[in-house]
Short mmCIF file of C-alpha atoms and ligand atoms in Angstrom, two decimals:
data_model
loop_
_atom_site.label_atom_id
_atom_site.label_comp_id
_atom_site.label_asym_id
_atom_site.label_seq_id
_atom_site.Cartn_x
_atom_site.Cartn_y
_atom_site.Cartn_z
CA UNK A 18 73.10 166.55 105.81
CA UNK A 19 76.10 165.44 107.85
CA UNK A 20 78.06 167.86 109.99
CA UNK A 21 81.08 169.37 108.32
CA UNK A 22 84.03 171.71 108.73
CA UNK A 23 85.32 173.53 105.69
CA UNK A 24 88.45 175.60 105.51
CA UNK A 25 90.22 175.87 102.19
CA UNK A 26 93.23 178.14 102.42
CA UNK A 27 94.38 177.91 98.79
CA UNK A 28 94.48 181.16 96.87
CA UNK A 29 93.57 180.77 93.20
CA UNK A 30 94.86 182.97 90.40
CA UNK A 31 92.74 182.05 87.40
CA UNK A 32 93.08 183.25 83.84
CA UNK A 33 95.33 184.36 80.99
CA UNK A 34 98.73 185.68 81.90
CA UNK A 35 98.51 184.82 85.59
CA UNK A 36 101.90 183.06 85.73
CA UNK A 37 103.37 186.55 85.94
CA UNK A 38 101.77 186.79 89.42
CA UNK A 39 104.35 184.35 90.81
CA UNK A 40 106.65 187.03 92.17
CA UNK A 41 103.78 188.53 94.14
CA UNK A 42 102.95 185.13 95.59
CA UNK A 43 106.36 183.79 96.65
CA UNK A 44 108.34 185.90 99.12
CA UNK A 45 111.70 187.04 97.69
CA UNK A 46 113.76 185.37 100.37
CA UNK A 47 112.41 181.85 99.77
CA UNK A 48 114.79 179.30 98.33
CA UNK A 49 112.63 177.72 95.69
CA UNK A 50 112.74 174.24 94.19
CA UNK A 51 110.79 174.04 90.93
CA UNK A 52 109.46 170.52 90.42
CA UNK A 53 108.35 169.42 86.97
CA UNK A 54 107.59 166.32 84.96
CA UNK A 55 108.88 164.82 81.74
CA UNK A 56 109.44 168.10 79.90
CA UNK A 57 106.09 169.27 78.48
CA UNK A 58 106.61 172.62 80.22
CA UNK A 59 109.75 173.18 78.16
CA UNK A 60 107.76 172.76 74.94
CA UNK A 61 104.72 174.91 75.62
CA UNK A 62 106.33 178.08 76.94
CA UNK A 63 105.45 177.54 80.60
CA UNK A 64 109.09 177.03 81.64
CA UNK A 65 110.03 180.44 80.15
CA UNK A 66 107.06 182.20 81.72
CA UNK A 67 107.90 180.82 85.17
CA UNK A 68 111.57 181.76 84.88
CA UNK A 69 110.68 185.22 83.63
CA UNK A 70 108.37 185.74 86.60
CA UNK A 71 110.95 184.48 89.09
CA UNK A 72 113.96 186.40 87.80
CA UNK A 73 116.32 187.15 90.65
CA UNK A 74 115.00 184.34 92.87
CA UNK A 75 117.23 181.66 94.36
CA UNK A 76 115.81 178.85 92.25
CA UNK A 77 116.85 175.27 91.50
CA UNK A 78 114.84 172.84 89.44
CA UNK A 79 114.20 169.12 89.60
CA UNK A 80 112.54 167.36 86.66
CA UNK A 81 111.61 163.84 85.68
CA UNK A 82 108.60 163.34 87.94
CA UNK A 83 106.53 160.67 86.23
CA UNK A 84 102.81 160.52 85.55
CA UNK A 85 101.72 158.57 88.66
CA UNK A 86 104.67 159.98 90.58
CA UNK A 87 107.07 157.37 91.83
CA UNK A 88 108.20 157.22 95.44
CA UNK A 89 111.80 156.61 94.47
CA UNK A 90 111.91 159.71 92.25
CA UNK A 91 110.46 161.73 95.11
CA UNK A 92 113.28 160.51 97.37
CA UNK A 93 115.83 161.81 94.86
CA UNK A 94 114.31 165.27 94.96
CA UNK A 95 114.43 165.12 98.75
CA UNK A 96 118.19 164.76 98.57
CA UNK A 97 118.31 167.82 96.34
CA UNK A 98 116.19 169.81 98.79
CA UNK A 99 118.51 168.83 101.62
CA UNK A 100 121.68 169.53 99.65
CA UNK A 101 120.55 172.99 98.55
CA UNK A 102 118.56 173.94 101.70
CA UNK A 103 115.29 174.65 99.90
CA UNK A 104 112.42 176.34 101.72
CA UNK A 105 109.61 176.50 99.12
CA UNK A 106 108.26 173.86 96.74
CA UNK A 107 106.85 175.12 93.42
CA UNK A 108 105.06 172.51 91.34
CA UNK A 109 104.81 173.25 87.62
CA UNK A 110 102.83 170.61 85.78
CA UNK A 111 99.86 168.30 86.19
CA UNK A 112 98.44 166.52 89.21
CA UNK A 113 101.34 164.09 89.35
CA UNK A 114 103.96 166.78 89.87
CA UNK A 115 101.76 168.49 92.43
CA UNK A 116 101.02 165.29 94.35
CA UNK A 117 104.76 164.60 94.39
CA UNK A 118 105.35 168.16 95.66
CA UNK A 119 102.96 167.54 98.56
CA UNK A 120 104.67 164.33 99.63
CA UNK A 121 108.14 165.79 99.11
CA UNK A 122 107.12 168.89 101.09
CA UNK A 123 106.02 166.71 104.02
CA UNK A 124 109.09 164.48 103.90
CA UNK A 125 111.39 167.51 103.68
CA UNK A 126 109.67 169.01 106.71
CA UNK A 127 110.38 165.85 108.72
CA UNK A 128 113.93 165.77 107.41
CA UNK A 129 114.44 169.32 108.62
CA UNK A 130 112.47 169.43 111.84
CA UNK A 131 112.31 165.87 113.19
CA UNK A 132 115.21 164.00 111.60
CA UNK A 133 115.21 161.46 114.43
CA UNK A 134 111.94 160.01 113.02
CA UNK A 135 113.78 159.01 109.87
CA UNK A 136 116.22 156.92 111.91
CA UNK A 137 113.47 154.40 112.61
CA UNK A 138 111.07 155.08 109.74
CA UNK A 139 111.18 155.56 106.02
CA UNK A 140 109.35 158.43 104.29
CA UNK A 141 106.83 155.88 102.88
CA UNK A 142 105.44 155.64 106.41
CA UNK A 143 104.04 159.16 105.91
CA UNK A 144 101.96 157.73 103.08
CA UNK A 145 100.63 154.71 104.99
CA UNK A 146 99.89 156.89 108.03
CA UNK A 147 102.33 155.06 110.26
CA UNK A 148 104.10 158.38 110.75
CA UNK A 149 101.83 161.39 111.24
CA UNK A 150 102.33 164.29 108.85
CA UNK A 151 103.08 167.21 111.15
CA UNK A 152 103.97 169.86 108.62
CA UNK A 153 105.16 170.50 105.10
CA UNK A 154 107.28 173.05 103.34
CA UNK A 155 105.07 175.71 101.74
CA UNK A 156 103.78 174.58 98.34
CA UNK A 157 102.68 176.60 95.34
CA UNK A 158 101.41 175.34 91.98
CA UNK A 159 101.28 176.32 88.36
CA UNK A 160 98.77 173.81 87.02
CA UNK A 161 99.02 172.65 83.39
CA UNK A 162 96.54 169.78 83.36
CA UNK A 163 93.00 170.09 84.73
CA UNK A 164 91.89 166.79 86.26
CA UNK A 165 92.72 165.95 89.83
CA UNK A 166 91.70 168.99 91.84
CA UNK A 167 95.04 168.63 93.62
CA UNK A 168 95.52 172.37 93.06
CA UNK A 169 92.89 173.12 95.68
CA UNK A 170 92.73 170.05 97.88
CA UNK A 171 94.63 168.28 100.63
CA UNK A 172 95.20 164.97 98.80
CA UNK A 173 98.17 163.27 97.23
CA UNK A 174 98.57 159.93 95.46
CA UNK A 175 101.99 158.33 95.24
CA UNK A 176 103.01 155.16 93.41
CA UNK A 177 105.83 152.80 94.33
CA UNK A 178 106.34 150.92 91.11
CA UNK A 179 108.85 148.38 92.35
CA UNK A 180 106.31 147.33 95.02
CA UNK A 181 103.29 147.59 92.69
CA UNK A 182 101.74 150.03 95.16
CA UNK A 183 99.68 153.16 94.62
CA UNK A 184 98.33 154.93 97.70
CA UNK A 185 96.29 158.03 98.36
CA UNK A 186 96.73 160.04 101.55
CA UNK A 187 95.84 163.49 102.80
CA UNK A 188 96.91 166.18 105.21
CA UNK A 189 95.73 169.69 105.93
CA UNK A 190 99.36 170.72 105.36
CA UNK A 191 98.96 169.77 101.69
CA UNK A 192 96.77 172.64 100.56
CA UNK A 193 98.87 174.69 98.16
CA UNK A 194 99.36 178.25 99.38
CA UNK A 195 98.38 179.32 95.90
CA UNK A 196 97.56 177.74 92.56
CA UNK A 197 97.88 179.50 89.23
CA UNK A 198 95.36 178.25 86.68
CA UNK A 199 96.01 179.69 83.24
CA UNK A 200 93.82 177.84 80.72
CA UNK A 201 96.26 178.78 77.93
CA UNK A 202 98.83 176.42 79.46
CA UNK A 203 96.44 173.57 78.64
CA UNK A 204 96.29 174.27 74.87
CA UNK A 205 99.20 171.87 74.38
CA UNK A 206 97.52 168.90 76.05
CA UNK A 207 97.08 165.86 73.86
CA UNK A 208 93.61 164.50 73.20
CA UNK A 209 94.41 161.59 75.45
CA UNK A 210 95.44 163.72 78.43
CA UNK A 211 92.56 166.13 77.92
CA UNK A 212 90.09 163.24 77.86
CA UNK A 213 91.70 161.58 80.89
CA UNK A 214 91.29 164.78 82.88
CA UNK A 215 87.64 165.18 81.94
CA UNK A 216 86.87 161.55 82.87
CA UNK A 217 88.72 161.93 86.16
CA UNK A 218 86.81 165.07 87.17
CA UNK A 219 83.51 163.46 86.08
CA UNK A 220 84.13 160.51 88.36
CA UNK A 221 85.24 162.77 91.23
CA UNK A 222 81.80 164.36 91.12
CA UNK A 223 80.03 161.02 90.83
CA UNK A 224 81.91 159.59 93.84
CA UNK A 225 80.47 162.41 95.98
CA UNK A 226 77.02 162.59 94.41
CA UNK A 227 75.82 159.16 93.25
CA UNK A 228 75.58 157.60 96.68
CA UNK A 229 72.62 157.83 99.05
CA UNK A 230 70.07 160.57 99.44
CA UNK A 231 71.25 162.71 102.37
CA UNK A 232 69.30 165.97 102.07
CA UNK A 233 72.07 167.89 100.31
CA UNK A 234 70.21 169.73 97.53
CA UNK A 235 72.77 172.54 97.19
CA UNK A 236 75.66 170.10 96.83
CA UNK A 237 73.61 167.96 94.44
CA UNK A 238 72.70 170.85 92.13
CA UNK A 239 76.34 171.98 92.09
CA UNK A 240 77.44 168.44 91.28
CA UNK A 241 74.91 168.22 88.46
CA UNK A 242 76.11 171.58 87.10
CA UNK A 243 79.69 170.35 86.95
CA UNK A 244 78.68 167.06 85.31
CA UNK A 245 76.57 168.86 82.70
CA UNK A 246 79.43 171.24 81.96
CA UNK A 247 81.85 168.35 81.45
CA UNK A 248 79.31 166.57 79.24
CA UNK A 249 78.76 169.56 76.95
CA UNK A 250 82.24 171.11 76.94
CA UNK A 251 84.30 167.89 77.03
CA UNK A 252 83.69 166.57 73.52
CA UNK A 253 83.84 170.15 72.16
CA UNK A 254 87.27 170.89 73.61
CA UNK A 255 88.66 167.74 72.00
CA UNK A 256 87.70 169.23 68.64
CA UNK A 257 88.87 172.77 69.49
CA UNK A 258 91.90 172.36 71.78
CA UNK A 259 92.92 176.03 71.50
CA UNK A 260 89.52 177.47 72.37
CA UNK A 261 90.19 179.55 75.47
CA UNK A 262 86.63 179.54 76.79
CA UNK A 263 86.26 175.78 76.51
CA UNK A 264 89.62 175.21 78.18
CA UNK A 265 88.71 177.69 80.93
CA UNK A 266 85.40 175.97 81.65
CA UNK A 267 87.02 172.55 81.77
CA UNK A 268 89.75 173.83 84.07
CA UNK A 269 87.30 175.39 86.50
CA UNK A 270 85.03 172.33 86.40
CA UNK A 271 87.95 170.09 87.34
CA UNK A 272 88.95 172.27 90.28
CA UNK A 273 85.36 172.51 91.52
CA UNK A 274 84.95 168.74 91.19
CA UNK A 275 87.44 168.03 93.94
CA UNK A 276 88.10 171.08 96.08
CA UNK A 277 85.84 169.68 98.76
CA UNK A 278 82.87 172.00 98.24
CA UNK A 279 80.40 169.65 96.57
CA UNK A 280 81.16 166.86 99.01
CA UNK A 281 80.38 168.79 102.20
CA UNK A 282 77.86 166.91 104.33
CA UNK A 283 77.36 164.23 101.67
CA UNK A 284 77.80 160.47 101.82
CA UNK A 285 80.79 159.60 99.62
CA UNK A 286 81.73 156.49 97.70
CA UNK A 287 85.31 156.36 96.23
CA UNK A 288 85.06 152.66 95.35
CA UNK A 289 85.82 153.36 91.68
CA UNK A 290 88.99 155.19 92.69
CA UNK A 291 90.13 152.46 95.06
CA UNK A 292 89.71 149.80 92.38
CA UNK A 293 91.06 152.09 89.64
CA UNK A 294 94.27 152.74 91.56
CA UNK A 295 94.94 149.01 91.54
CA UNK A 296 94.48 148.89 87.76
CA UNK A 297 97.16 151.56 87.48
CA UNK A 298 99.47 149.88 90.01
CA UNK A 299 99.17 146.47 88.34
CA UNK A 300 98.88 147.33 84.64
CA UNK A 301 99.96 150.95 84.28
CA UNK A 302 96.64 152.20 82.87
CA UNK A 303 96.13 156.00 82.99
CA UNK A 304 94.15 157.07 86.05
CA UNK A 305 91.22 158.61 84.13
CA UNK A 306 90.88 155.51 81.98
CA UNK A 307 90.79 153.13 84.94
CA UNK A 308 87.79 155.08 86.22
CA UNK A 309 85.97 154.84 82.90
CA UNK A 310 86.38 151.07 83.08
CA UNK A 311 85.35 150.69 86.72
CA UNK A 312 82.59 153.26 87.30
CA UNK A 313 79.99 151.66 85.00
CA UNK A 314 80.61 148.36 86.80
CA UNK A 315 80.14 149.95 90.23
CA UNK A 316 76.91 151.69 89.14
CA UNK A 317 75.53 148.49 87.60
CA UNK A 318 76.47 146.35 90.60
CA UNK A 319 75.17 148.87 93.14
CA UNK A 320 72.13 150.13 91.28
CA UNK A 321 69.60 149.03 93.87
CA UNK A 322 71.44 150.68 96.74
CA UNK A 323 72.07 153.82 94.69
CA UNK A 324 68.65 153.93 93.04
CA UNK A 325 67.39 157.21 94.55
CA UNK A 326 70.47 159.13 93.43
CA UNK A 327 70.68 157.32 90.09
CA UNK A 328 67.15 158.49 89.33
CA UNK A 329 68.10 162.04 90.16
CA UNK A 330 71.15 161.66 87.92
CA UNK A 331 69.03 160.28 85.07
CA UNK A 332 66.60 163.19 85.25
CA UNK A 333 68.75 166.16 86.20
CA UNK A 334 71.95 165.33 84.33
CA UNK A 335 70.74 163.34 81.33
CA UNK A 336 67.22 164.79 81.01
CA UNK A 337 65.61 161.34 80.99
CA UNK A 338 61.95 161.13 81.96
CA UNK A 339 60.36 158.44 79.76
CA UNK A 340 59.93 155.01 81.30
CA UNK A 341 59.87 153.38 84.71
CA UNK A 342 62.61 153.80 87.28
CA UNK A 343 64.58 150.78 86.12
CA UNK A 344 64.56 151.95 82.51
CA UNK A 345 65.73 155.42 83.50
CA UNK A 346 68.55 154.06 85.65
CA UNK A 347 69.75 151.65 82.96
CA UNK A 348 69.66 154.41 80.37
CA UNK A 349 71.61 156.78 82.63
CA UNK A 350 74.35 154.15 83.10
CA UNK A 351 74.41 153.53 79.33
CA UNK A 352 74.75 157.28 78.67
CA UNK A 353 77.66 157.43 81.12
CA UNK A 354 79.49 154.76 79.12
CA UNK A 355 78.73 156.56 75.86
CA UNK A 356 80.05 159.79 77.32
CA UNK A 357 83.43 158.22 78.16
CA UNK A 358 83.53 156.65 74.72
CA UNK A 359 82.72 160.01 73.09
CA UNK A 360 85.96 161.21 74.67
CA UNK A 361 87.83 158.37 72.97
CA UNK A 362 88.21 156.38 76.19
CA UNK A 363 87.67 152.61 76.12
CA UNK A 364 85.47 151.34 78.92
CA UNK A 365 85.89 147.56 78.55
CA UNK A 366 88.68 145.07 79.16
CA UNK A 367 88.95 144.41 75.44
CA UNK A 368 90.21 147.98 75.02
CA UNK A 369 93.18 147.28 77.32
CA UNK A 370 95.13 144.18 76.35
CA UNK A 371 96.80 142.31 79.20
CA UNK A 372 94.28 142.94 81.95
CA UNK A 373 92.26 139.73 81.59
CA UNK A 374 93.16 138.59 85.11
CA UNK A 375 92.18 141.88 86.74
CA UNK A 376 89.08 140.53 88.56
CA UNK A 377 91.15 137.92 90.42
CA UNK A 378 94.26 140.04 90.86
CA UNK A 379 92.60 143.25 92.01
CA UNK A 380 90.18 141.50 94.35
CA UNK A 381 93.06 139.52 95.85
CA UNK A 382 95.05 142.71 96.45
CA UNK A 383 92.05 144.43 98.04
CA UNK A 384 91.19 141.33 100.01
CA UNK A 385 90.67 142.99 103.40
CA UNK A 386 89.02 146.10 102.03
CA UNK A 387 85.46 147.19 102.53
CA UNK A 388 84.72 150.09 100.22
CA UNK A 389 81.80 152.12 98.92
CA UNK A 390 79.60 154.63 100.73
CA UNK A 391 78.54 152.16 103.40
CA UNK A 392 81.60 149.91 103.21
CA UNK A 393 79.21 147.46 101.57
CA UNK A 394 81.59 146.35 98.80
CA UNK A 395 83.98 143.53 99.73
CA UNK A 396 86.55 141.69 97.64
CA UNK A 397 83.95 139.30 96.21
CA UNK A 398 81.93 142.30 95.01
CA UNK A 399 85.06 143.90 93.57
CA UNK A 400 85.61 140.79 91.52
CA UNK A 401 82.00 140.84 90.31
CA UNK A 402 82.23 144.55 89.46
CA UNK A 403 85.28 143.94 87.28
CA UNK A 404 83.73 140.85 85.68
CA UNK A 405 80.93 143.13 84.48
CA UNK A 406 83.49 145.09 82.41
CA UNK A 407 84.85 142.25 80.29
O1 LIG B 509 105.40 165.02 82.58
P1 LIG B 509 105.10 166.02 81.53
O2 LIG B 509 106.10 166.08 80.46
O3 LIG B 509 104.77 167.37 82.09
O4 LIG B 509 103.79 165.48 80.77
C1 LIG B 509 102.55 165.28 81.43
C2 LIG B 509 102.25 163.79 81.66
O5 LIG B 509 102.92 162.98 80.74
C3 LIG B 509 101.46 165.69 80.47
N1 LIG B 509 101.12 167.10 80.57
C4 LIG B 509 100.78 167.81 81.68
N2 LIG B 509 100.48 169.07 81.34
C5 LIG B 509 100.65 169.19 80.01
C6 LIG B 509 101.08 167.94 79.52
N3 LIG B 509 101.34 167.73 78.21
C7 LIG B 509 101.18 168.76 77.35
N4 LIG B 509 100.74 169.97 77.76
C8 LIG B 509 100.47 170.24 79.06
N5 LIG B 509 99.99 171.42 79.45
O6 LIG B 509 100.34 164.91 80.85
C9 LIG B 509 100.77 163.67 81.35
C10 LIG B 509 99.95 163.30 82.56
O7 LIG B 509 100.19 164.21 83.62
P2 LIG B 509 99.73 163.89 85.12
O8 LIG B 509 100.19 164.99 85.98
O9 LIG B 509 100.13 162.50 85.47
O10 LIG B 509 98.15 163.89 84.98
P3 LIG B 509 97.03 164.18 86.05
O11 LIG B 509 96.96 165.63 86.35
O12 LIG B 509 95.85 163.53 85.51
O13 LIG B 509 97.52 163.46 87.39
C11 LIG B 509 97.35 162.08 87.56
C12 LIG B 509 97.79 161.68 88.96
O14 LIG B 509 96.97 162.31 89.97
C13 LIG B 509 96.44 161.32 90.84
C14 LIG B 509 96.34 160.13 89.94
O15 LIG B 509 96.17 158.94 90.66
C15 LIG B 509 97.64 160.18 89.19
O16 LIG B 509 98.68 159.68 89.98
N6 LIG B 509 95.22 161.83 91.47
C16 LIG B 509 95.34 162.79 92.39
C17 LIG B 509 94.28 163.28 93.10
C18 LIG B 509 94.42 164.36 94.09
N7 LIG B 509 95.63 164.78 94.42
O17 LIG B 509 93.43 164.82 94.65
C19 LIG B 509 92.93 162.74 92.92
C20 LIG B 509 92.78 161.94 91.68
O18 LIG B 509 91.69 161.06 91.85
C21 LIG B 509 93.95 161.16 91.26
O19 LIG B 509 94.01 159.92 91.93
ZN1 LIG B 510 90.66 160.74 90.22
#
């Protein structure tokens, strides 16, 4: 097991009715900006619950944050924060709104505390790492879409559509102070968004688990538990979208998949995410779907290197014991594909018209990248991985 440090400061409020806790979580004297997306929160009652809980607060709202939040939209909210002197960022929505809140919180901090930096740099430089993130306004979240784990992690992913860019970055200042997870807010999710979230969380676990053996049995058993939960509960929740217990288990699985715990001391991959982000940047495919296309290609291409963990996965997650190692590994990869498809997610190029040139285009864009758990995957491999998904 590798050395690790773990400190996760996010307070979770999980369960029915927990949005009412907001006033206990945000000090009265904060000047709050409520960030939200395209309007789903105005249709499912979340908007009213948040406003009820924050009666009497100095509150302004800023909506229109896209799925795959756009840099330019974030800049507009920054102007609003400046104009109205906001001190607290409240994200109400899915991972996109929350990721935007993290970036906006960091950019607003610079704007307030080190404005001279913005004379020579643009806020995008916080995303590339050219400018170090030194702080962020306090962030809180009401999560309405289980998927990313953003509610309990230090990551953010921002897109810049006009530049065809999508970049992930992280800072310890990005942990939300609190996240409210009320499974009832997820009853209104469409099948497509529900499935996307399940696929995303599944691949988050796989990126931390299906790598190399590294003597991490506790992390491995936890990872397998999350995967098995997603496998059993995922298809069921699509059929029963208002089943509280199913929604609750999916929500908790998604948080646990990427709050850092299962990855402690492990060897991590993240190649599927790196390639997947390019499929979103170039062709606009939903994040969860890009992963369902790419992951089977990565597992197939890397099956020798990953064989010890793939065998564990075959046995402990899929209950496969009949046959030699190669048979078990191939069957486990086939089951993974079937699982995504059971969620209604296409896993091949033919399911996504217009992406025929992805092997050339993505590998060209990731030309200088070396990805995978041992940086063993180069742009030629990326091309081969995508070719496997035609
Ligand atoms: O915008 P609104 O109207 O709210 O609609 C959203 C959006 O259209 C809708 N939605 C959310 N909650 C709903 C709802 N519709 C009905 N009922 C509800 N309760 O769902 C759509 C998608 O929302 P979005 O926030 O984009 O989804 P998700 O949470 O999957 O976030 C995706 C983004 O997170 C990034 C992805 O790359 C992508 O940009 N990721 C962030 C990570 C992180 N911070 O750790 C890790 C992930 O790997 C991922 O990369
Ligand atoms: Zn993801």
